[in-house]
């Protein structure tokens, strides 16, 4: 069962289980359910308010994730990724270390989410 550890300089770290069947839930939804105060606004991948840094924990190779065009555009606009980094992620099936919490649906791996 994957563990998601939420970490912020302003709050105590909190680790939650992403329970079975929750692989349709975004990190933002999981955070809200667990009363973790990630900032958000549009909840639709358009404002960038909910940007988070994601680190894969454990020994397994990190899973690649498909990013929708609007998320790529916001991450580029925020300067979190470059066009070259995006291309590298697509070609080599690598995860982005920056994601939008309202768009990111974690899978079966332990992750650290910094917000
Ligand atoms: Fe606006 Fe996630 S809340 S992009």
Short mmCIF file of N, CA, C and O and ligand atoms in Angstrom, two decimals:
data_model
loop_
_atom_site.label_atom_id
_atom_site.label_comp_id
_atom_site.label_asym_id
_atom_site.label_seq_id
_atom_site.Cartn_x
_atom_site.Cartn_y
_atom_site.Cartn_z
N UNK A 1 0.85 -1.18 0.00
CA UNK A 1 0.00 0.00 0.00
C UNK A 1 0.90 1.25 0.00
O UNK A 1 1.77 1.37 0.84
N UNK A 2 0.70 2.11 -0.95
CA UNK A 2 1.61 3.26 -1.05
C UNK A 2 1.41 4.27 0.07
O UNK A 2 0.29 4.51 0.52
N UNK A 3 2.51 4.85 0.47
CA UNK A 3 2.48 5.90 1.49
C UNK A 3 2.77 7.23 0.83
O UNK A 3 3.67 7.34 -0.02
N UNK A 4 2.03 8.23 1.21
CA UNK A 4 2.30 9.58 0.72
C UNK A 4 2.65 10.43 1.94
O UNK A 4 1.84 10.57 2.86
N UNK A 5 3.86 10.96 1.93
CA UNK A 5 4.28 11.84 3.02
C UNK A 5 4.19 13.28 2.53
O UNK A 5 4.81 13.64 1.53
N UNK A 6 3.40 14.06 3.22
CA UNK A 6 3.24 15.47 2.89
C UNK A 6 4.17 16.28 3.78
O UNK A 6 4.17 16.09 5.00
N UNK A 7 4.93 17.18 3.18
CA UNK A 7 5.90 17.94 3.94
C UNK A 7 5.85 19.41 3.54
O UNK A 7 5.81 19.75 2.36
N UNK A 8 5.84 20.26 4.55
CA UNK A 8 5.84 21.70 4.33
C UNK A 8 6.69 22.33 5.40
O UNK A 8 6.67 21.87 6.55
N UNK A 9 7.41 23.42 5.09
CA UNK A 9 8.18 24.09 6.13
C UNK A 9 7.28 24.66 7.23
O UNK A 9 7.72 24.90 8.34
N UNK A 10 6.03 24.87 6.93
CA UNK A 10 5.12 25.52 7.89
C UNK A 10 4.34 24.54 8.77
O UNK A 10 3.73 24.96 9.75
N UNK A 11 4.34 23.27 8.40
CA UNK A 11 3.53 22.30 9.15
C UNK A 11 4.33 21.05 9.43
O UNK A 11 5.32 20.78 8.76
N UNK A 12 3.86 20.30 10.42
CA UNK A 12 4.49 19.02 10.74
C UNK A 12 4.25 18.05 9.58
O UNK A 12 3.15 18.04 8.99
N UNK A 13 5.24 17.23 9.27
CA UNK A 13 5.06 16.24 8.20
C UNK A 13 3.92 15.28 8.55
O UNK A 13 3.71 14.97 9.72
N UNK A 14 3.22 14.84 7.53
CA UNK A 14 2.14 13.90 7.76
C UNK A 14 2.22 12.83 6.68
O UNK A 14 2.30 13.15 5.49
N UNK A 15 2.17 11.56 7.10
CA UNK A 15 2.20 10.45 6.15
C UNK A 15 0.84 9.76 6.16
O UNK A 15 0.30 9.46 7.22
N UNK A 16 0.30 9.56 4.97
CA UNK A 16 -1.01 8.91 4.86
C UNK A 16 -0.91 7.73 3.90
O UNK A 16 -0.06 7.70 3.01
N UNK A 17 -1.80 6.77 4.08
CA UNK A 17 -1.91 5.66 3.14
C UNK A 17 -2.80 6.09 1.99
O UNK A 17 -3.86 6.69 2.21
N UNK A 18 -2.38 5.78 0.78
CA UNK A 18 -3.29 5.92 -0.35
C UNK A 18 -4.03 4.60 -0.41
O UNK A 18 -3.50 3.60 -0.87
N UNK A 19 -5.21 4.57 0.14
CA UNK A 19 -5.92 3.30 0.33
C UNK A 19 -6.33 2.66 -0.99
O UNK A 19 -6.44 3.35 -2.01
N UNK A 20 -6.53 1.36 -0.94
CA UNK A 20 -6.92 0.62 -2.14
C UNK A 20 -8.11 1.28 -2.80
O UNK A 20 -9.06 1.68 -2.14
N UNK A 21 -8.06 1.41 -4.09
CA UNK A 21 -9.17 2.01 -4.81
C UNK A 21 -9.05 3.51 -4.92
O UNK A 21 -9.86 4.17 -5.55
N UNK A 22 -8.00 4.05 -4.29
CA UNK A 22 -7.87 5.51 -4.33
C UNK A 22 -7.06 5.98 -5.53
O UNK A 22 -6.74 7.14 -5.65
N UNK A 23 -6.71 5.07 -6.42
CA UNK A 23 -5.86 5.47 -7.54
C UNK A 23 -6.59 6.29 -8.60
O UNK A 23 -6.10 6.50 -9.69
N UNK A 24 -7.77 6.70 -8.25
CA UNK A 24 -8.47 7.66 -9.11
C UNK A 24 -8.48 9.04 -8.46
O UNK A 24 -9.01 9.97 -9.02
N UNK A 25 -7.89 9.13 -7.27
CA UNK A 25 -7.93 10.40 -6.54
C UNK A 25 -6.64 11.18 -6.74
O UNK A 25 -5.54 10.63 -6.71
N UNK A 26 -6.80 12.48 -6.90
CA UNK A 26 -5.63 13.33 -7.05
C UNK A 26 -4.97 13.55 -5.70
O UNK A 26 -5.60 13.35 -4.64
N UNK A 27 -3.72 14.00 -5.75
CA UNK A 27 -3.02 14.33 -4.49
C UNK A 27 -3.79 15.42 -3.75
O UNK A 27 -3.89 15.39 -2.53
N UNK A 28 -4.38 16.35 -4.49
CA UNK A 28 -5.13 17.41 -3.82
C UNK A 28 -6.33 16.83 -3.06
O UNK A 28 -6.59 17.21 -1.92
N UNK A 29 -7.02 15.90 -3.68
CA UNK A 29 -8.19 15.29 -3.01
C UNK A 29 -7.74 14.51 -1.77
O UNK A 29 -8.36 14.59 -0.71
N UNK A 30 -6.65 13.76 -1.90
CA UNK A 30 -6.13 13.00 -0.76
C UNK A 30 -5.71 13.97 0.35
O UNK A 30 -5.98 13.74 1.53
N UNK A 31 -5.08 15.09 -0.04
CA UNK A 31 -4.67 16.08 0.95
C UNK A 31 -5.89 16.67 1.67
O UNK A 31 -5.91 16.77 2.89
N UNK A 32 -6.90 17.03 0.91
CA UNK A 32 -8.10 17.60 1.53
C UNK A 32 -8.74 16.59 2.49
O UNK A 32 -9.14 16.96 3.60
N UNK A 33 -8.84 15.34 2.06
CA UNK A 33 -9.43 14.30 2.91
C UNK A 33 -8.69 14.18 4.23
O UNK A 33 -9.29 13.92 5.27
N UNK A 34 -7.38 14.41 4.17
CA UNK A 34 -6.55 14.25 5.36
C UNK A 34 -6.20 15.59 6.03
O UNK A 34 -5.29 15.68 6.83
N UNK A 35 -6.93 16.62 5.65
CA UNK A 35 -6.77 17.96 6.25
C UNK A 35 -5.34 18.49 6.13
O UNK A 35 -4.79 19.06 7.07
N UNK A 36 -4.76 18.29 4.96
CA UNK A 36 -3.42 18.81 4.69
C UNK A 36 -3.59 20.06 3.82
O UNK A 36 -4.22 20.00 2.76
N UNK A 37 -3.09 21.20 4.31
CA UNK A 37 -3.45 22.49 3.70
C UNK A 37 -2.64 22.87 2.46
O UNK A 37 -1.95 23.90 2.44
N UNK A 38 -2.73 22.09 1.41
CA UNK A 38 -2.10 22.49 0.14
C UNK A 38 -2.93 23.63 -0.46
O UNK A 38 -4.16 23.54 -0.52
N UNK A 39 -2.24 24.70 -0.87
CA UNK A 39 -2.96 25.81 -1.50
C UNK A 39 -3.55 25.36 -2.83
O UNK A 39 -2.93 24.58 -3.57
N UNK A 40 -4.72 25.86 -3.15
CA UNK A 40 -5.32 25.57 -4.45
C UNK A 40 -6.30 26.67 -4.79
O UNK A 40 -6.70 27.45 -3.92
N UNK A 41 -6.68 26.70 -6.05
CA UNK A 41 -7.69 27.68 -6.46
C UNK A 41 -8.64 27.04 -7.48
O UNK A 41 -9.75 26.68 -7.15
N UNK A 42 -8.17 26.87 -8.72
CA UNK A 42 -9.09 26.45 -9.80
C UNK A 42 -9.48 24.97 -9.72
O UNK A 42 -10.54 24.58 -10.17
N UNK A 43 -8.59 24.15 -9.20
CA UNK A 43 -8.77 22.67 -9.16
C UNK A 43 -8.93 22.07 -10.55
O UNK A 43 -9.49 21.00 -10.72
N UNK A 44 -8.46 22.79 -11.54
CA UNK A 44 -8.62 22.32 -12.91
C UNK A 44 -7.34 22.42 -13.74
O UNK A 44 -7.39 22.47 -14.96
N UNK A 45 -6.19 22.51 -13.07
CA UNK A 45 -4.93 22.53 -13.80
C UNK A 45 -4.68 23.79 -14.60
O UNK A 45 -3.91 23.79 -15.57
N UNK A 46 -5.27 24.90 -14.17
CA UNK A 46 -5.13 26.13 -14.96
C UNK A 46 -4.44 27.28 -14.25
O UNK A 46 -3.96 28.21 -14.90
N UNK A 47 -4.36 27.24 -12.91
CA UNK A 47 -3.82 28.42 -12.21
C UNK A 47 -2.40 28.20 -11.68
O UNK A 47 -1.66 29.16 -11.47
N UNK A 48 -2.01 26.98 -11.38
CA UNK A 48 -0.67 26.69 -10.87
C UNK A 48 -0.53 26.88 -9.36
O UNK A 48 0.54 26.67 -8.81
N UNK A 49 -1.59 27.25 -8.68
CA UNK A 49 -1.53 27.49 -7.24
C UNK A 49 -1.11 26.24 -6.47
O UNK A 49 -0.43 26.33 -5.45
N UNK A 50 -1.49 25.08 -6.96
CA UNK A 50 -1.30 23.84 -6.21
C UNK A 50 0.00 23.12 -6.56
O UNK A 50 0.13 21.93 -6.27
N UNK A 51 0.96 23.84 -7.13
CA UNK A 51 2.20 23.16 -7.56
C UNK A 51 2.89 22.50 -6.36
O UNK A 51 2.94 23.07 -5.26
N UNK A 52 3.38 21.28 -6.57
CA UNK A 52 4.05 20.50 -5.53
C UNK A 52 5.31 19.87 -6.11
O UNK A 52 5.42 19.68 -7.32
N UNK A 53 6.22 19.54 -5.21
CA UNK A 53 7.43 18.81 -5.62
C UNK A 53 7.25 17.36 -5.18
O UNK A 53 6.91 17.11 -4.02
N UNK A 54 7.47 16.44 -6.10
CA UNK A 54 7.23 15.02 -5.81
C UNK A 54 8.54 14.24 -5.91
O UNK A 54 9.27 14.35 -6.89
N UNK A 55 8.84 13.48 -4.87
CA UNK A 55 10.03 12.64 -4.86
C UNK A 55 9.60 11.20 -4.63
O UNK A 55 8.85 10.93 -3.68
N UNK A 56 10.06 10.29 -5.47
CA UNK A 56 9.76 8.87 -5.29
C UNK A 56 10.69 8.34 -4.21
O UNK A 56 11.88 8.61 -4.22
N UNK A 57 10.10 7.59 -3.27
CA UNK A 57 10.88 7.00 -2.18
C UNK A 57 11.01 5.51 -2.43
O UNK A 57 10.25 4.93 -3.20
N UNK A 58 11.95 4.90 -1.76
CA UNK A 58 12.11 3.45 -1.92
C UNK A 58 13.09 3.12 -3.03
O UNK A 58 13.64 4.00 -3.69
N UNK A 59 13.25 1.82 -3.26
CA UNK A 59 14.29 1.34 -4.17
C UNK A 59 13.80 1.10 -5.60
O UNK A 59 14.60 0.90 -6.50
N UNK A 60 12.50 1.06 -5.80
CA UNK A 60 12.00 0.78 -7.15
C UNK A 60 12.28 1.95 -8.09
O UNK A 60 12.34 3.09 -7.66
N UNK A 61 12.42 1.62 -9.36
CA UNK A 61 12.60 2.68 -10.35
C UNK A 61 11.34 3.54 -10.37
O UNK A 61 10.22 3.02 -10.29
N UNK A 62 11.49 4.87 -10.44
CA UNK A 62 10.31 5.73 -10.45
C UNK A 62 9.45 5.49 -11.68
O UNK A 62 9.96 5.19 -12.76
N UNK A 63 8.14 5.59 -11.50
CA UNK A 63 7.21 5.37 -12.61
C UNK A 63 7.07 6.66 -13.42
O UNK A 63 7.00 7.75 -12.86
N UNK A 64 6.98 6.50 -14.73
CA UNK A 64 6.70 7.65 -15.57
C UNK A 64 5.22 7.98 -15.49
O UNK A 64 4.39 7.11 -15.24
N UNK A 65 4.89 9.23 -15.68
CA UNK A 65 3.49 9.66 -15.64
C UNK A 65 3.21 10.51 -16.86
O UNK A 65 4.05 11.32 -17.26
N UNK A 66 2.04 10.32 -17.41
CA UNK A 66 1.63 11.17 -18.53
C UNK A 66 1.14 12.52 -17.99
O UNK A 66 0.33 12.56 -17.08
N UNK A 67 1.65 13.59 -18.55
CA UNK A 67 1.18 14.92 -18.17
C UNK A 67 0.29 15.46 -19.26
O UNK A 67 0.65 15.42 -20.45
N UNK A 68 -0.87 15.97 -18.87
CA UNK A 68 -1.76 16.61 -19.85
C UNK A 68 -1.12 17.91 -20.33
O UNK A 68 -0.30 18.51 -19.64
N UNK A 69 -1.54 18.34 -21.50
CA UNK A 69 -0.96 19.55 -22.10
C UNK A 69 -1.09 20.76 -21.18
O UNK A 69 -0.17 21.56 -21.06
N UNK A 70 -2.24 20.90 -20.52
CA UNK A 70 -2.42 22.09 -19.68
C UNK A 70 -1.47 22.07 -18.49
O UNK A 70 -0.98 23.12 -18.07
N UNK A 71 -1.18 20.87 -17.96
CA UNK A 71 -0.23 20.81 -16.84
C UNK A 71 1.18 21.14 -17.32
O UNK A 71 1.91 21.87 -16.66
N UNK A 72 1.54 20.62 -18.48
CA UNK A 72 2.87 20.95 -19.04
C UNK A 72 2.98 22.46 -19.22
O UNK A 72 4.01 23.06 -18.89
N UNK A 73 1.94 23.08 -19.76
CA UNK A 73 1.96 24.52 -20.03
C UNK A 73 2.15 25.32 -18.74
O UNK A 73 2.94 26.26 -18.69
N UNK A 74 1.44 24.92 -17.67
CA UNK A 74 1.56 25.65 -16.39
C UNK A 74 2.95 25.46 -15.80
O UNK A 74 3.57 26.40 -15.31
N UNK A 75 3.46 24.22 -15.83
CA UNK A 75 4.78 23.97 -15.26
C UNK A 75 5.86 24.73 -16.03
O UNK A 75 6.81 25.24 -15.43
N UNK A 76 5.69 24.83 -17.35
CA UNK A 76 6.63 25.64 -18.15
C UNK A 76 6.51 27.11 -17.76
O UNK A 76 7.51 27.80 -17.56
N UNK A 77 5.27 27.60 -17.64
CA UNK A 77 5.01 29.00 -17.31
C UNK A 77 5.59 29.35 -15.94
O UNK A 77 6.13 30.45 -15.74
N UNK A 78 5.50 28.43 -14.99
CA UNK A 78 6.03 28.67 -13.64
C UNK A 78 7.55 28.52 -13.59
O UNK A 78 8.16 28.81 -12.57
N UNK A 79 8.15 28.03 -14.68
CA UNK A 79 9.59 27.85 -14.70
C UNK A 79 10.04 26.61 -13.93
O UNK A 79 11.21 26.48 -13.57
N UNK A 80 9.12 25.68 -13.66
CA UNK A 80 9.47 24.48 -12.91
C UNK A 80 10.15 23.43 -13.79
O UNK A 80 10.90 22.60 -13.29
N UNK A 81 9.83 23.43 -15.07
CA UNK A 81 10.49 22.53 -16.02
C UNK A 81 10.82 23.31 -17.28
O UNK A 81 10.19 24.33 -17.58
N UNK A 82 11.81 22.82 -17.99
CA UNK A 82 12.16 23.42 -19.28
C UNK A 82 11.60 22.53 -20.39
O UNK A 82 11.21 21.38 -20.14
N UNK A 83 11.58 23.06 -21.60
CA UNK A 83 11.12 22.25 -22.74
C UNK A 83 12.00 21.00 -22.90
O UNK A 83 11.50 19.92 -23.19
N UNK A 84 13.29 21.15 -22.70
CA UNK A 84 14.21 20.01 -22.83
C UNK A 84 13.91 18.94 -21.77
O UNK A 84 13.93 17.75 -22.06
N UNK A 85 13.64 19.40 -20.55
CA UNK A 85 13.32 18.44 -19.47
C UNK A 85 12.02 17.70 -19.79
O UNK A 85 11.92 16.50 -19.59
N UNK A 86 11.04 18.42 -20.30
CA UNK A 86 9.77 17.78 -20.67
C UNK A 86 10.00 16.73 -21.75
O UNK A 86 9.48 15.63 -21.68
N UNK A 87 10.78 17.09 -22.74
CA UNK A 87 11.08 16.17 -23.84
C UNK A 87 11.78 14.91 -23.29
O UNK A 87 11.43 13.79 -23.66
N UNK A 88 12.73 15.12 -22.39
CA UNK A 88 13.46 14.01 -21.79
C UNK A 88 12.50 13.08 -21.02
O UNK A 88 12.61 11.86 -21.10
N UNK A 89 11.56 13.68 -20.29
CA UNK A 89 10.60 12.87 -19.53
C UNK A 89 9.75 12.02 -20.47
O UNK A 89 9.46 10.87 -20.17
N UNK A 90 9.34 12.60 -21.58
CA UNK A 90 8.48 11.88 -22.52
C UNK A 90 9.26 10.75 -23.19
O UNK A 90 8.81 9.61 -23.23
N UNK A 91 10.44 11.07 -23.67
CA UNK A 91 11.25 10.08 -24.39
C UNK A 91 11.67 8.93 -23.48
O UNK A 91 11.63 7.77 -23.88
N UNK A 92 12.05 9.25 -22.25
CA UNK A 92 12.60 8.23 -21.35
C UNK A 92 11.61 7.75 -20.29
O UNK A 92 12.01 7.04 -19.36
N UNK A 93 10.35 8.13 -20.42
CA UNK A 93 9.29 7.71 -19.49
C UNK A 93 9.68 7.99 -18.04
O UNK A 93 9.66 7.11 -17.19
N UNK A 94 10.04 9.22 -17.78
CA UNK A 94 10.44 9.64 -16.44
C UNK A 94 9.35 10.50 -15.82
O UNK A 94 8.61 11.19 -16.53
N UNK A 95 9.28 10.47 -14.49
CA UNK A 95 8.30 11.35 -13.83
C UNK A 95 8.82 12.78 -13.74
O UNK A 95 10.02 13.00 -13.73
N UNK A 96 7.90 13.72 -13.65
CA UNK A 96 8.28 15.11 -13.40
C UNK A 96 8.37 15.29 -11.90
O UNK A 96 7.52 14.81 -11.16
N UNK A 97 9.42 15.99 -11.44
CA UNK A 97 9.50 16.21 -9.99
C UNK A 97 8.56 17.33 -9.56
O UNK A 97 8.28 17.49 -8.39
N UNK A 98 8.04 18.09 -10.51
CA UNK A 98 7.05 19.12 -10.20
C UNK A 98 5.72 18.70 -10.81
O UNK A 98 5.68 18.28 -11.97
N UNK A 99 4.68 18.79 -10.02
CA UNK A 99 3.34 18.43 -10.51
C UNK A 99 2.32 19.41 -9.96
O UNK A 99 2.61 20.19 -9.06
N UNK A 100 1.14 19.35 -10.53
CA UNK A 100 0.01 20.09 -9.99
C UNK A 100 -0.79 19.10 -9.14
O UNK A 100 -1.23 18.06 -9.66
N UNK A 101 -0.99 19.43 -7.87
CA UNK A 101 -1.68 18.49 -6.97
C UNK A 101 -3.08 18.17 -7.45
O UNK A 101 -3.58 17.07 -7.22
N UNK A 102 -3.71 19.10 -8.16
CA UNK A 102 -5.09 18.86 -8.61
C UNK A 102 -5.14 17.97 -9.86
O UNK A 102 -6.22 17.58 -10.28
N UNK A 103 -3.97 17.67 -10.44
CA UNK A 103 -3.93 16.84 -11.64
C UNK A 103 -3.21 15.51 -11.42
O UNK A 103 -3.38 14.56 -12.19
N UNK A 104 -2.41 15.46 -10.40
CA UNK A 104 -1.53 14.30 -10.18
C UNK A 104 -2.26 13.19 -9.43
O UNK A 104 -2.67 13.36 -8.29
N UNK A 105 -2.42 12.05 -10.07
CA UNK A 105 -3.01 10.87 -9.45
C UNK A 105 -1.87 9.89 -9.16
O UNK A 105 -1.32 9.29 -10.09
N UNK A 106 -1.50 9.76 -7.88
CA UNK A 106 -0.38 8.87 -7.56
C UNK A 106 -0.74 7.41 -7.78
O UNK A 106 -1.92 7.03 -7.73
N UNK A 107 0.27 6.61 -8.04
CA UNK A 107 0.04 5.18 -8.24
C UNK A 107 0.67 4.40 -7.10
O UNK A 107 0.89 4.94 -6.03
N UNK A 108 0.96 3.15 -7.35
CA UNK A 108 1.39 2.26 -6.28
C UNK A 108 2.87 2.42 -5.96
O UNK A 108 3.67 1.53 -6.21
N UNK A 109 3.24 3.58 -5.41
CA UNK A 109 4.61 3.79 -4.99
C UNK A 109 4.60 4.83 -3.87
O UNK A 109 3.70 5.67 -3.79
N UNK A 110 5.60 4.74 -3.01
CA UNK A 110 5.71 5.69 -1.91
C UNK A 110 6.31 6.98 -2.44
O UNK A 110 7.30 6.96 -3.19
N UNK A 111 5.72 8.08 -2.04
CA UNK A 111 6.23 9.37 -2.51
C UNK A 111 6.27 10.39 -1.38
O UNK A 111 5.53 10.30 -0.41
N UNK A 112 7.14 11.37 -1.58
CA UNK A 112 7.20 12.54 -0.72
C UNK A 112 6.63 13.70 -1.52
O UNK A 112 7.04 13.93 -2.66
N UNK A 113 5.67 14.38 -0.93
CA UNK A 113 5.05 15.55 -1.58
C UNK A 113 5.41 16.78 -0.77
O UNK A 113 5.04 16.90 0.39
N UNK A 114 6.17 17.70 -1.38
CA UNK A 114 6.51 18.95 -0.71
C UNK A 114 5.62 20.05 -1.26
O UNK A 114 5.50 20.21 -2.47
N UNK A 115 5.00 20.79 -0.35
CA UNK A 115 4.07 21.83 -0.75
C UNK A 115 4.34 23.14 -0.03
O UNK A 115 5.16 23.18 0.87
FE1 LIG B 1 -5.29 25.50 -10.08
FE2 LIG B 1 -4.32 23.09 -9.36
S1 LIG B 1 -5.63 24.40 -8.25
S2 LIG B 1 -3.81 24.27 -11.09
#
